[in-house]
């Protein structure tokens, strides 16, 4: 802004609250913006605004405690400085923030706060009459001596400095050219003053008062300089540069000021940074690079975008835990207890983890394989990873890899790019602050691939013990030793993990839980955790095991326990409301007076002590404790059951059979439906099937056609050629899920056999198995998950391939007891087991007779 022209600031100003310093009119300040309110202001005013007016903001020194800035607006300092935002630089490191360069225009006073959110806006009154600057003589007359005296001190001060420094020479010239009224503000921001003193100057609205207050500050600075020059006479030149002027607080609103003046760096900070670099324990190579960068930084003007980048880089380098590690405290017995305490069941996994830890204990720098837990969601893979970190006494950090399709996510961007950042590995190390954390690479099976390179390839380098001691992130551009990091991976399926990556890992399958296990997990772990999270005690809520079983069977259908956990959370929330209401209404009359005759009483348990939450009509009453969650309460809170035992209903017609499928989310039961109609002998398949599944369907039809006579199967017109004038349609419901794999073979055969024979498949039978053209049944995978799914769905008999018998051992005894297993080696055995009364091969003669 030109000094000669008057400034009229808008009557409404958005307010920027600064902790870092006090901006005075006529000076420029660089301030970092990271509080939500200030960030909003920058985003919606400065970055979106197009007019010059929109770049004028009110800068208010925030005198309150910086930490209390987040929620309520602190009480605002009454006087502030209207400022022009000259430059906005955004950065994401170490957290999203902006750096603002603001130049003070004039004082204003807040008349009324108009709004607080998303950023404060106030109606203001301009205090500095800027038009009076245009008339120098008038002000000189008014202030006369005071201003003259001030000017003399200012000249004396500047002349004590080293005139060979261009900035000082310019300042000397400015003293003559600037209107005297502007001098107190400008000099206060140049000389060494505390924020408190600056605040006093800001509050000094009357010019006379301002002159009076600044003169002592000038004198103090002059005296200080004199003293310094006396004590350090020999190195006079250097002293002058270092001591007197804070070069980053520059004046730039004066027409004669050239840009280079404002572009000086914050020397103190850079010196500090250099000191930190030298004292940090970074590798020699890194130190060399950093020292080179700091040299560049010193020469760089502060307003150059690269300045912030280089600085961020150096700050990251200093912060990285080059040599900092936690001490492992590994005691196998304690580890076993801890794992057992934290997790119920999952014996196989715990055993393997303990083996792994035991080997680590014996051989410290184990270069073993990376453990990879594979299983459906919610079975505790992540939480075991966390427990491992806890047993080792190490820091834990989770890196979610789902959807990552850019290798720079892992390896960082080169620093030449705008907005470049280090990769997630280096970022994680910075977050945990030690170089030997446990890193959980979550969902390695969901890594993507794109034009930006293959993240799996980048991960290989991270995970390979032969290479990872010198992992080079593109951003750092120097090697960092990852060999101390303990990597654990999790995945839902191994099918989509790139083979090279799979090769580096040891797969540990984590199957789903049985109902009994889920009940135990719920009562030992999930419910206590939810109670604690909701501030409830067991004296306030009671969830009996039957209720948990109801939730598991009717409200969730999953292999893990995540939905169960959520449902329990919903129950706790509902109870928390009741409890809070009860506390509020403690003085209300007891329930006998009001609750009489309410029909919802019928589900209150016999002893009538615990109160069901379903007593919604009794809202006015404080509930008696503990609140019992019975099925009615469950219905009130969670709504009607989502899953009913629908199996038998769906099997009420010929041409339907139940198969068992394996998906990354665990095992599932799968209905196969078939129908026939007049046609040309075509087979139609629907329900998003993969190629292997389609082949199974063709195989099944071919086998049935070749065995039609043996089983006396005919089409509608009585022909043994099943496809003669007949079309068949096979459908696999739940069409949104892609299904593939050979294991539906036996189900398709059974379903078609039912269609052509007109007989119903037993409603409690499920089956799985691959078929051959000759009618053999071949083994399939995922038996444990499939059996659990059948058990969950309430089925009783399961047909599996004979050669899968060994897999049954892995299944919990109580599940096995509930089920009957039929081991089949050929399709005849399958059909026999699938139909009530068997599916016997009929003697041909008899059938022929009847036909004739
Ligand atoms: P995943 O990583 O397999 O998807 P999580 O580790 O996030 O699953 O587990 C989900 C929740 O279930 C966690 O709160 C965890 O504590 C709990 N959980 C899962 N399995 C068990 C178990 N066997 N014992 C105790 N809690 C469990």
mmCIF file of C-alpha atoms in Angstrom, residues 1 10 12 14 44-57 83-86:
data_model
loop_
_atom_site.group_PDB
_atom_site.id
_atom_site.type_symbol
_atom_site.label_atom_id
_atom_site.label_comp_id
_atom_site.label_asym_id
_atom_site.label_seq_id
_atom_site.Cartn_x
_atom_site.Cartn_y
_atom_site.Cartn_z
ATOM 1 C CA UNK A 1 0.000 0.000 0.000
ATOM 2 C CA UNK A 10 -13.874 -3.185 4.991
ATOM 3 C CA UNK A 12 -16.458 -6.560 8.318
ATOM 4 C CA UNK A 14 -12.556 -12.199 9.078
ATOM 5 C CA UNK A 44 -12.587 -20.102 2.171
ATOM 6 C CA UNK A 45 -11.370 -16.489 2.163
ATOM 7 C CA UNK A 46 -7.853 -16.312 0.888
ATOM 8 C CA UNK A 47 -7.745 -19.237 -1.499
ATOM 9 C CA UNK A 48 -11.223 -18.767 -2.930
ATOM 10 C CA UNK A 49 -11.503 -14.984 -2.898
ATOM 11 C CA UNK A 50 -10.780 -13.144 -6.098
ATOM 12 C CA UNK A 51 -10.903 -9.469 -5.167
ATOM 13 C CA UNK A 52 -8.260 -7.465 -3.379
ATOM 14 C CA UNK A 53 -10.687 -6.821 -0.559
ATOM 15 C CA UNK A 54 -10.954 -10.529 0.105
ATOM 16 C CA UNK A 55 -7.244 -10.657 0.911
ATOM 17 C CA UNK A 56 -7.656 -8.188 3.768
ATOM 18 C CA UNK A 57 -8.029 -9.933 7.086
ATOM 19 C CA UNK A 83 -3.528 -6.964 7.154
ATOM 20 C CA UNK A 84 -3.029 -7.845 3.549
ATOM 21 C CA UNK A 85 -2.291 -11.513 2.942
ATOM 22 C CA UNK A 86 0.616 -11.300 0.538
#
